Amino acid sequence: MTVLHTLRCIGFAGCPRIAGAVGMPESDVESELIDLAVAGLVTHLPGEFGGWGLTDAGRVADAERSTGELESAGARPALTAAFDGFLVLNPELLDLCTAWQLRSADGVMIANDHRDRSYDARVLARFAEFHERAVVVCHELSAALPRFDRYRIRLAEALKRADAGELGYVADDIGSYHSVWAELHEDLLATLGIPR
Amino acid sequence: MKWIRPLSAQIDEPAEVVGGKAHGLLVLHRLGLPVPPAFVITTEACRAFLRDGRFPDGLSDELALARRDIAGAAVSVRSGAGVSMPGMMNTMLNVDRDLEQAVASVFSSWHTPRARTYRELHDIPHDLGTAVIVQAMVLGDRDEHSGTGVAFSRDPNTGAPAPFGEVLFGHQGDAVVSGAALTEPLQHLADREPLVWNGLLDALHRIEAHYRDACYVEFTYESGELWLLQVRPGRFAGAAAVRLATDLADEGVIDRHTALLRVSPQHLRHVHTPRMAAEHVLARGLGACPGVTTGRVATTTDSAVRLAAAGPVVLVRPETSPHDMRGLAAATGIVTARGGPASHAAVVARAMGKPAVVGIADLVVDKGSLHIGGHTVAEGTVITIDGTSGEVALGSQPTVTTTAHTHLTRLLTWADDVSGNHTDRDEAERLTAAHAALRT
């Protein structure tokens, strides 16, 4: 993963979050962001909802680079096939996130207040089982383009933290299983050049 | 026949055998209501197929025989398990040849990993299997006197005793999803097709009397002739459940004790969720996170962040992606055209605790404006959204904390009469005490 491509997949973000996504020390990320800003490829927006993000030129540059990487590796067919596997899993992951947030009580959907440990354990067990199948798809993705292995690592980390009691790592926080999954989705669309 | 049952008034089989959907169609037959010709392949046949990997002996012959009794070149092939698993299994429309393959594909969809996960989450055994309904197609797009729609016998948002739903004139239901046609409020049917409307009212009335409960139907009318395709009890929640149970008791349809048992204490926890009280609703989608919010329309994340500096903003997007996280963070509410209650936007909205409406099929988002319910709404226009009912209205709208205050007061008086405890307590506690007394 490069810092430039990470920003294309995660949107505007602060330095710590970019470092977490790309898997590099913050200081290295910061120095690269400055170089990219000098080249006109990224910009920093101030304010509560600000952060580092791509400029139009940065988006074009990354599209060229990621397409070049894909074609020179001859990876398009393999990545497309793996993306099909991702799309099969996608609705199930969203079902699981929904089951984490809402549960049925007497036929009514209510917010899961996470006071029922056994219910949470049941949902997390399904996440663990789902993750085994997600890992298979991640391996197919990284066999096509090695940088995709970063998602396998981040998904595993999110699940580990959720299992250890950091419940926000399922669907709520930045870095949660759901947000990493959504970033992977965005990466696949961006890399394969598929419009939303 | 061993594996197949025709759908007719003479057949009396439980939902475990013919599935919930076919069981509802049998109810319609017994009530003398119009159902397109159909037969159902039992869950037992599905279980045999899943066990052996092939049709059980005799099913192919029965299928060919039963198919001959259904006129028309094409049929629909629908899944329908004994317990509801909405959207988890296959359904195929316009099947004109290789019916066996279509049936096998619906059987097999019982075991997709997604369906397995759904069952694990909802405590549904894996060995039940699904029934399969094979039904003559009726065409809502045949001519100008054709159409399709959904109808509740009462308003599922408030419980008010008037039919509620949507109708699509001159089209099949999939035209909504593809954006080729706009749905209209069900009441428009009264003017356009008075005979169909009267038939529908009569059907809703008879079905309500049968279930002693509000009901939901899916219908199509072809060349002026009404057909019912699916039925189930209404499953109202929150304030609507309170109003429905109280009204049914007042109408003498159920007694007061039954009314009390119809309302779960869980409903009361949500009975005071703020709701929008708008006279005119611009569009309806699906409520994905409860609550009401008013704000100016932003059609991009950048404009959401910009407009949020000057006051509340509702972010309106075709769907959301990680690039919208800034806009979602800046907005007080979220509206999307695509996606259901388990979409990226819905999951993020709930994580952030912001009212959200998703899946407004006829919403088109352009840069700087949106097209919704036949109107063009410019960026910056104030709208109000209700994440319970999925309603969107222009302008700042009033909210109410319950749409069923007088009904709730009466229901809880009945509850105290049953429990014998008239002390001042939490509403859910009062109902729980009545349930305990009624169940001993």
XYZ file of C-alpha atoms in Angstrom:
636
model
C 0.000 0.000 0.000
C 1.120 3.534 -0.677
C -0.007 6.596 1.237
C -1.476 8.041 -1.954
C -3.557 4.942 -2.700
C -4.656 4.598 0.924
C -6.108 8.102 0.792
C -7.979 7.138 -2.356
C -9.662 4.311 -0.450
C -10.316 5.829 2.973
C -11.180 9.441 2.121
C -9.988 12.383 4.227
C -8.126 11.276 7.348
C -5.637 12.362 9.959
C -2.055 11.135 10.053
C -2.548 8.447 12.753
C -5.432 6.856 10.866
C -3.521 6.856 7.588
C -0.538 5.270 9.337
C -2.806 2.554 10.766
C -4.327 1.817 7.378
C -1.093 1.817 5.406
C 0.939 0.026 8.088
C 3.803 2.541 8.368
C 5.134 4.635 11.265
C 3.387 7.996 11.599
C 6.584 9.960 11.102
C 7.237 8.255 7.743
C 3.626 8.857 6.692
C 3.855 12.510 7.641
C 7.017 13.070 5.665
C 5.506 11.352 2.642
C 2.330 13.442 2.946
C 4.449 16.585 2.838
C 6.225 15.365 -0.312
C 2.854 14.516 -1.900
C 1.486 17.941 -0.935
C 4.482 19.635 -2.549
C 3.773 17.624 -5.708
C 0.151 18.858 -5.586
C -1.305 15.375 -5.117
C -2.694 15.745 -1.597
C -4.053 18.613 0.432
C -4.807 19.279 4.066
C -8.199 20.693 5.025
C -8.500 22.430 8.403
C -11.374 22.130 10.839
C -13.312 19.527 12.770
C -14.028 17.409 9.697
C -10.703 18.117 7.989
C -7.619 16.019 7.376
C -5.415 14.860 4.543
C -7.026 13.940 1.248
C -6.388 13.659 -2.458
C -6.523 16.583 -4.854
C -8.035 16.006 -8.301
C -4.480 15.616 -9.606
C -3.781 13.094 -6.849
C -6.819 11.062 -7.826
C -5.703 11.001 -11.463
C -2.123 10.120 -10.507
C -3.217 7.235 -8.288
C -5.645 5.929 -10.898
C -2.770 5.824 -13.401
C -0.445 4.147 -10.931
C -2.892 1.546 -9.671
C -4.056 0.690 -13.176
C -0.417 0.438 -14.292
C 0.357 -1.846 -11.365
C -2.655 -4.022 -12.143
C -1.944 -4.365 -15.864
C 1.831 -4.830 -15.613
C 1.293 -7.636 -13.127
C -1.322 -9.135 -15.485
C -3.512 -9.317 -12.398
C -6.840 -8.085 -13.718
C -8.440 -11.507 -14.351
C -7.384 -12.883 -10.962
C -8.429 -9.734 -9.104
C -11.769 -9.634 -10.910
C -12.420 -13.257 -9.947
C -11.517 -12.546 -6.326
C -13.775 -9.470 -6.359
C -16.677 -11.743 -7.316
C -15.908 -13.724 -4.157
C -15.894 -10.488 -2.176
C -19.311 -9.531 -3.552
C -20.775 -12.837 -2.383
C -19.540 -12.130 1.152
C -20.494 -8.441 1.228
C -24.230 -8.739 2.019
C -23.491 -11.321 4.700
C -20.980 -8.980 6.384
C -23.579 -6.210 6.379
C -26.138 -8.650 7.864
C -23.647 -9.437 10.623
C -22.970 -5.757 11.372
C -26.733 -5.157 11.491
C -27.199 -8.097 13.876
C -24.486 -6.546 16.062
C -26.366 -3.227 16.180
C -29.986 -4.438 16.227
C -31.679 -7.509 17.583
C -35.180 -8.853 17.429
C -37.153 -8.799 20.685
C -40.765 -10.021 20.594
C -40.801 -9.387 16.867
C -39.533 -5.816 17.225
C -36.076 -4.714 16.087
C -34.404 -2.919 18.987
C -30.935 -1.505 19.473
C -28.507 -4.080 20.845
C -27.444 -2.523 24.149
C -24.643 -5.110 24.526
C -25.786 -6.077 28.010
C -26.615 -9.613 26.879
C -23.159 -11.191 26.702
C -24.475 -14.432 25.249
C -26.078 -12.656 22.291
C -22.891 -10.709 21.579
C -20.860 -13.911 21.864
C -23.124 -15.579 19.343
C -22.741 -12.737 16.839
C -18.965 -12.633 17.373
C -18.806 -16.390 16.789
C -20.499 -15.822 13.431
C -17.996 -13.069 12.676
C -15.174 -15.517 13.444
C -16.667 -18.087 11.088
C -17.252 -15.423 8.440
C -13.666 -14.239 8.825
C -12.339 -17.678 7.886
C -14.109 -17.355 4.542
C -13.049 -13.720 4.203
C -9.417 -14.791 4.664
C -9.752 -17.170 1.706
C -10.884 -14.249 -0.463
C -8.116 -12.012 0.960
C -5.544 -14.648 -0.021
C -6.930 -14.666 -3.551
C -6.716 -10.871 -3.613
C -3.132 -10.770 -2.354
C -2.127 -13.553 -4.757
C -3.268 -11.172 -7.501
C -1.774 -8.029 -5.931
C 0.304 -8.445 -2.740
C -0.683 -5.084 -1.260
C -4.179 -6.453 -0.545
C -2.663 -8.551 2.251
C -2.838 -5.399 4.381
C -6.644 -5.841 4.586
C -6.342 -9.404 5.869
C -4.070 -8.150 8.643
C -6.358 -5.234 9.527
C -9.528 -7.347 9.511
C -7.870 -9.925 11.772
C -6.702 -7.134 14.102
C -10.220 -5.639 14.306
C -11.734 -9.030 15.119
C -9.058 -9.742 17.734
C -9.744 -6.441 19.478
C -13.509 -6.987 19.349
C -13.079 -10.460 20.853
C -10.937 -8.920 23.581
C -13.835 -6.674 24.576
C -13.242 -3.531 22.487
C -16.756 -3.674 21.081
C -16.350 -0.587 18.886
C -14.053 -2.631 16.662
C -16.992 -4.561 15.222
C -18.953 -1.844 13.429
C -18.627 1.524 15.175
C -15.095 2.860 15.249
C -12.614 3.896 12.620
C -10.581 0.703 12.221
C -13.602 -1.493 12.929
C -14.187 -4.642 10.917
C -16.971 -2.844 9.059
C -14.866 0.191 8.147
C -11.876 -1.889 7.026
C -14.245 -3.997 4.938
C -15.781 -0.850 3.375
C -12.286 0.456 2.575
C -11.419 -2.862 0.951
C -14.599 -2.565 -1.108
C -13.611 0.940 -2.164
C -10.085 -0.227 -3.031
C -11.398 -3.008 -5.260
C -13.746 -0.630 -7.105
C -10.950 1.950 -7.498
C -8.329 -0.566 -8.606
C -10.602 -2.312 -11.093
C -11.962 1.022 -12.309
C -15.572 0.095 -11.526
C -17.822 3.135 -10.956
C -20.245 3.054 -8.032
C -49.132 -36.462 -4.922
C -46.370 -37.132 -2.416
C -44.211 -34.011 -2.796
C -46.580 -31.416 -4.222
C -49.808 -29.781 -3.009
C -52.080 -27.688 -5.200
C -52.966 -24.351 -3.592
C -56.706 -24.537 -3.095
C -59.315 -24.060 -0.386
C -59.438 -27.820 0.232
C -55.799 -28.120 1.290
C -55.098 -27.798 5.000
C -51.388 -28.146 5.732
C -49.269 -26.396 8.376
C -46.583 -23.846 7.554
C -43.887 -26.409 8.461
C -44.944 -28.471 5.421
C -45.882 -25.873 2.791
C -43.944 -22.861 4.123
C -45.295 -19.605 5.523
C -45.919 -17.962 2.155
C -48.016 -20.832 0.768
C -49.796 -21.132 4.104
C -50.897 -17.502 3.705
C -52.092 -18.212 0.152
C -54.159 -21.134 1.477
C -55.795 -18.728 3.935
C -56.674 -16.433 1.014
C -58.217 -19.367 -0.859
C -60.342 -20.333 2.130
C -61.531 -16.730 2.365
C -62.572 -16.948 -1.278
C -60.066 -14.305 -2.391
C -58.388 -14.316 -5.820
C -54.961 -16.004 -5.938
C -53.206 -16.843 -9.232
C -53.140 -20.621 -9.880
C -50.239 -22.209 -8.032
C -48.845 -25.319 -6.387
C -46.266 -25.796 -3.659
C -43.412 -28.273 -3.364
C -43.113 -29.257 0.295
C -40.244 -28.670 2.680
C -39.952 -32.448 2.911
C -39.003 -32.582 -0.785
C -36.403 -29.901 -0.129
C -34.938 -31.855 2.774
C -34.692 -34.980 0.600
C -32.987 -32.935 -2.135
C -30.499 -31.406 0.292
C -29.746 -34.829 1.805
C -29.312 -36.775 -1.447
C -28.205 -34.042 -3.844
C -31.006 -34.896 -6.286
C -34.790 -34.729 -6.579
C -36.497 -37.474 -4.563
C -38.092 -40.251 -6.630
C -41.319 -39.109 -8.243
C -40.829 -35.354 -7.852
C -39.916 -34.788 -11.520
C -43.077 -36.524 -12.704
C -45.251 -34.719 -10.169
C -43.708 -31.403 -11.195
C -44.447 -31.952 -14.889
C -48.001 -33.019 -14.060
C -48.691 -30.078 -11.758
C -47.184 -27.614 -14.243
C -49.739 -28.697 -16.879
C -52.546 -27.444 -14.636
C -51.165 -23.913 -14.671
C -51.986 -22.013 -17.820
C -49.505 -19.622 -19.400
C -45.985 -19.873 -20.768
C -44.204 -18.457 -17.721
C -44.406 -19.034 -13.975
C -42.774 -17.558 -10.896
C -40.718 -19.869 -8.667
C -40.512 -18.548 -5.099
C -38.877 -19.766 -1.924
C -40.991 -19.878 1.211
C -39.730 -21.501 4.402
C -41.780 -22.362 7.457
C -40.116 -19.460 9.280
C -39.585 -16.068 7.725
C -36.090 -15.517 6.259
C -36.676 -12.422 4.122
C -34.389 -12.023 1.125
C -32.134 -14.934 2.069
C -33.184 -17.382 -0.625
C -33.774 -17.360 -4.367
C -36.924 -16.335 -6.163
C -37.247 -16.443 -9.942
C -39.780 -14.711 -12.178
C -40.738 -15.533 -15.766
C -39.459 -19.114 -15.729
C -40.584 -20.561 -19.056
C -38.476 -23.674 -19.390
C -36.322 -25.881 -17.207
C -38.605 -25.595 -14.231
C -36.673 -28.426 -12.543
C -33.484 -26.419 -12.597
C -35.251 -23.382 -11.147
C -36.711 -25.483 -8.331
C -33.321 -27.092 -7.632
C -31.728 -23.664 -7.479
C -34.284 -22.438 -4.923
C -33.779 -25.631 -2.851
C -30.002 -25.129 -2.942
C -30.269 -21.519 -1.846
C -31.278 -22.847 1.593
C -27.612 -23.638 2.186
C -25.863 -20.472 1.046
C -23.441 -19.281 3.762
C -25.451 -16.063 4.126
C -28.658 -18.020 4.795
C -26.791 -20.242 7.282
C -25.472 -17.192 9.118
C -28.976 -15.692 9.217
C -30.317 -18.902 10.796
C -27.502 -19.025 13.345
C -28.262 -15.428 14.354
C -32.002 -16.030 14.616
C -32.042 -19.480 16.241
C -33.573 -21.200 13.216
C -32.611 -24.887 12.782
C -30.586 -25.733 9.666
C -32.561 -28.866 8.847
C -35.983 -27.331 8.057
C -35.564 -26.671 4.327
C -37.733 -24.374 2.253
C -40.928 -24.999 0.339
C -41.126 -23.748 -3.259
C -44.178 -22.052 -4.753
C -44.730 -22.331 -8.503
C -47.326 -19.806 -9.597
C -48.849 -18.431 -12.786
C -47.460 -14.988 -13.609
C -49.951 -12.130 -13.527
C -48.849 -9.038 -15.368
C -49.027 -5.583 -13.865
C -47.698 -4.185 -17.147
C -50.212 -5.827 -19.477
C -52.227 -2.689 -20.279
C -53.394 0.631 -18.850
C -55.756 -1.186 -16.485
C -52.915 -3.167 -14.921
C -50.599 -2.442 -12.051
C -49.025 -3.756 -8.868
C -48.674 -2.691 -5.269
C -48.447 -3.397 -1.566
C -51.097 -2.598 1.019
C -51.431 -2.603 4.800
C -54.974 -2.732 6.185
C -53.930 0.073 8.590
C -51.120 2.622 8.663
C -48.035 0.733 9.941
C -46.442 4.028 11.070
C -49.244 5.143 13.378
C -51.751 2.275 13.513
C -54.480 4.594 12.153
C -57.421 2.569 10.748
C -57.059 3.406 7.039
C -55.432 1.354 4.281
C -51.851 2.354 3.577
C -49.428 1.413 0.840
C -48.096 2.081 -2.615
C -49.251 1.333 -6.121
C -47.425 1.296 -9.425
C -49.660 1.888 -12.437
C -48.951 -0.069 -15.606
C -45.751 -1.721 -14.430
C -44.333 -4.802 -12.777
C -42.785 -4.329 -9.338
C -39.202 -4.496 -10.605
C -39.742 -1.210 -12.488
C -39.420 0.599 -9.141
C -36.008 -0.888 -8.463
C -34.767 -0.050 -11.952
C -36.090 3.513 -11.602
C -38.320 3.113 -14.675
C -41.484 4.059 -12.809
C -42.683 5.916 -9.725
C -44.927 4.480 -7.058
C -47.948 6.481 -5.951
C -49.895 6.466 -2.675
C -52.297 3.515 -2.515
C -55.312 5.856 -2.300
C -54.763 6.909 -5.947
C -56.099 3.489 -6.881
C -59.570 4.598 -5.698
C -59.874 7.115 -8.547
C -58.018 5.223 -11.253
C -59.453 1.740 -10.709
C -62.495 1.917 -8.419
C -63.409 -1.742 -8.913
C -59.904 -2.937 -8.049
C -59.868 -0.566 -5.069
C -63.197 -1.908 -3.768
C -61.963 -5.460 -4.237
C -58.814 -4.645 -2.323
C -60.722 -3.004 0.562
C -62.999 -6.010 0.785
C -59.998 -8.356 0.817
C -58.190 -6.377 3.539
C -61.369 -6.385 5.609
C -61.857 -10.136 5.327
C -58.197 -10.908 5.989
C -58.217 -8.689 9.099
C -61.289 -10.490 10.385
C -59.518 -13.819 9.835
C -56.236 -12.899 11.564
C -57.964 -10.599 14.075
C -54.995 -8.392 13.342
C -53.796 -5.817 10.823
C -52.492 -7.400 7.624
C -50.140 -6.795 4.731
C -50.744 -7.959 1.156
C -48.872 -7.811 -2.138
C -51.185 -7.518 -5.104
C -51.224 -7.222 -8.874
C -54.169 -6.342 -11.072
C -54.196 -7.377 -14.699
C -56.686 -5.853 -17.128
C -58.810 -4.707 -14.185
C -58.736 -8.057 -12.380
C -57.308 -8.134 -8.842
C -54.948 -10.918 -7.702
C -53.339 -11.350 -4.281
C -49.782 -12.701 -4.300
C -48.795 -12.701 -0.644
C -50.326 -12.070 2.767
C -49.142 -11.884 6.355
C -50.205 -10.290 9.645
C -49.064 -6.674 9.955
C -46.316 -6.952 12.623
C -46.662 -3.365 13.804
C -44.183 -1.897 16.274
C -44.011 0.924 18.809
C -46.867 3.440 18.921
C -48.562 1.758 15.940
C -48.759 -1.536 17.868
C -50.337 0.259 20.853
C -52.944 2.000 18.723
C -53.744 -1.148 16.736
C -54.275 -3.338 19.812
C -56.443 -0.699 21.535
C -58.532 -0.060 18.413
C -59.064 -3.790 17.794
C -60.324 -4.163 21.367
C -62.670 -1.166 20.922
C -63.961 -2.668 17.683
C -64.711 -5.902 19.537
C -62.352 -7.897 17.322
C -60.224 -8.992 20.294
C -60.808 -8.697 24.028
C -58.806 -6.395 26.293
C -56.653 -9.186 27.650
C -55.644 -10.205 24.147
C -54.949 -6.555 23.346
C -52.571 -6.354 26.296
C -50.759 -9.519 25.195
C -50.450 -8.158 21.638
C -48.232 -5.330 22.858
C -44.754 -6.263 24.005
C -43.119 -4.225 26.785
C -40.351 -3.803 24.184
C -42.816 -1.772 22.083
C -43.258 0.644 24.958
C -39.540 1.365 25.107
C -39.911 2.859 21.632
C -43.336 4.386 21.947
C -41.854 7.787 22.802
C -39.241 7.891 20.031
C -39.811 11.316 18.424
C -41.791 11.106 15.206
C -42.369 13.585 12.418
C -45.920 14.939 12.105
C -45.891 16.256 8.517
C -49.047 16.904 6.496
C -47.307 16.303 3.186
C -44.627 13.691 2.733
C -42.203 14.177 -0.146
C -40.928 10.602 -0.318
C -40.742 7.367 1.608
C -37.874 4.979 2.054
C -36.935 2.603 4.832
C -36.184 3.844 8.311
C -32.658 2.680 9.189
C -31.987 4.560 12.434
C -34.857 6.068 14.483
C -35.234 9.757 15.296
C -36.260 12.963 13.543
C -33.917 15.664 12.282
C -34.283 18.845 10.268
C -31.468 20.292 8.182
C -30.375 21.731 4.896
C -29.837 19.324 2.002
C -26.231 18.606 1.078
C -25.585 16.391 -1.937
C -21.840 15.892 -1.448
C -19.568 15.379 1.502
C -17.771 18.633 0.733
C -20.986 20.642 0.765
C -22.122 18.869 3.942
C -18.959 20.001 5.699
C -19.304 23.521 4.267
C -23.024 23.929 5.097
C -22.596 22.380 8.553
C -20.642 25.465 9.649
C -23.920 27.424 9.445
C -26.358 24.889 10.935
C -27.689 21.344 10.720
C -27.319 19.434 7.458
C -28.950 16.302 6.017
C -26.582 14.456 3.706
C -28.425 12.987 0.693
C -26.440 10.488 -1.399
C -27.128 7.737 -3.956
C -25.297 5.434 -1.502
C -22.351 5.973 0.815
C -18.705 4.912 0.784
C -15.683 5.624 3.009
C -15.351 8.931 1.142
C -18.605 10.070 2.723
C -17.438 9.554 6.306
C -16.579 13.240 6.709
C -19.970 14.254 5.402
C -21.705 11.685 7.600
C -19.807 13.033 10.604
C -20.781 16.624 9.744
C -24.466 15.841 9.041
C -27.274 15.393 11.568
C -29.165 12.989 9.311
C -28.646 10.735 6.292
C -30.777 9.858 3.257
C -29.784 7.411 0.504
C -31.449 6.261 -2.694
C -30.049 2.745 -2.653
C -29.528 0.108 -0.019
C -31.598 -1.434 2.734
C -31.448 -1.524 6.529
C -28.188 -3.501 6.183
C -26.268 -1.103 3.916
C -23.058 0.848 4.534
C -25.072 4.024 5.192
C -27.410 2.254 7.629
C -24.586 0.624 9.590
C -22.659 3.905 9.843
C -25.780 5.917 10.775
C -26.546 3.531 13.635
C -22.928 3.587 14.762
C -23.144 7.393 14.889
C -26.694 7.407 16.289
C -28.056 9.653 13.518
C -31.551 9.418 12.001
C -31.351 7.735 8.602
C -33.677 6.938 5.702
C -32.374 4.524 3.057
C -33.678 2.931 -0.120
C -35.805 5.738 -1.595
C -36.154 4.069 -4.978
C -37.176 7.174 -6.944
C -34.509 9.498 -5.500
C -31.922 10.774 -7.998
C -29.005 12.779 -6.608
C -27.272 15.265 -8.890
C -24.506 17.606 -7.920
C -26.291 20.587 -6.356
C -29.842 19.204 -6.425
C -31.943 16.114 -6.085
C -35.033 14.749 -7.770
C -37.459 13.128 -5.405
C -41.166 12.355 -5.506
C -41.573 14.338 -8.731
C -39.918 17.470 -7.239
C -36.513 19.038 -7.769
C -34.950 20.068 -4.473
C -31.955 22.393 -4.522
C -28.985 22.025 -2.239
C -29.509 24.112 0.888
C -33.279 23.471 0.996
C -34.511 22.592 4.471
C -35.966 19.079 4.819
C -37.063 16.918 7.749
C -36.550 13.165 7.921
C -38.033 10.473 10.182
C -35.733 7.471 10.646
C -38.563 5.331 12.055
C -41.114 5.607 9.247
C -38.578 6.399 6.496
C -40.459 9.588 5.598
C -38.904 12.720 4.101
C -40.750 16.077 4.035
C -39.934 19.580 2.831
C -39.282 22.290 5.398
C -39.072 22.181 9.154
C -41.770 19.849 10.468
C -43.199 19.429 13.965
C -42.402 16.310 15.948
C -44.483 14.415 18.439
C -43.152 12.131 21.150
C -45.931 9.635 20.669
C -48.595 9.295 18.026
C -50.736 7.187 20.360
C -50.912 9.069 23.654
C -54.609 8.520 24.440
C -54.421 4.897 23.275
C -51.395 4.280 25.462
C -53.109 5.805 28.496
C -56.129 3.553 28.038
C -54.105 0.407 27.369
C -52.096 0.998 30.545
C -55.304 1.522 32.540
C -56.436 -1.910 31.352
C -53.025 -3.252 32.344
C -53.359 -1.875 35.884
C -56.865 -3.342 36.160
C -55.434 -6.759 35.319
C -52.418 -6.554 37.635
C -54.363 -4.837 40.415
C -51.459 -2.470 40.875
C -52.369 1.179 40.358
C -49.186 2.734 41.712
C -47.147 5.167 39.648
C -44.593 3.105 37.715
C -42.680 2.891 34.472
C -44.953 2.100 31.464
C -43.109 -1.069 30.462
C -43.313 -2.264 34.091
C -47.079 -1.786 34.160
C -47.503 -3.836 31.000
C -45.065 -6.516 32.163
C -47.059 -6.911 35.400
C -50.287 -7.343 33.390
C -48.615 -9.963 31.159
C -47.426 -11.850 34.235
C -50.951 -11.834 35.713
C -52.522 -12.972 32.419
C -50.058 -15.813 31.958
C -50.493 -17.409 35.387
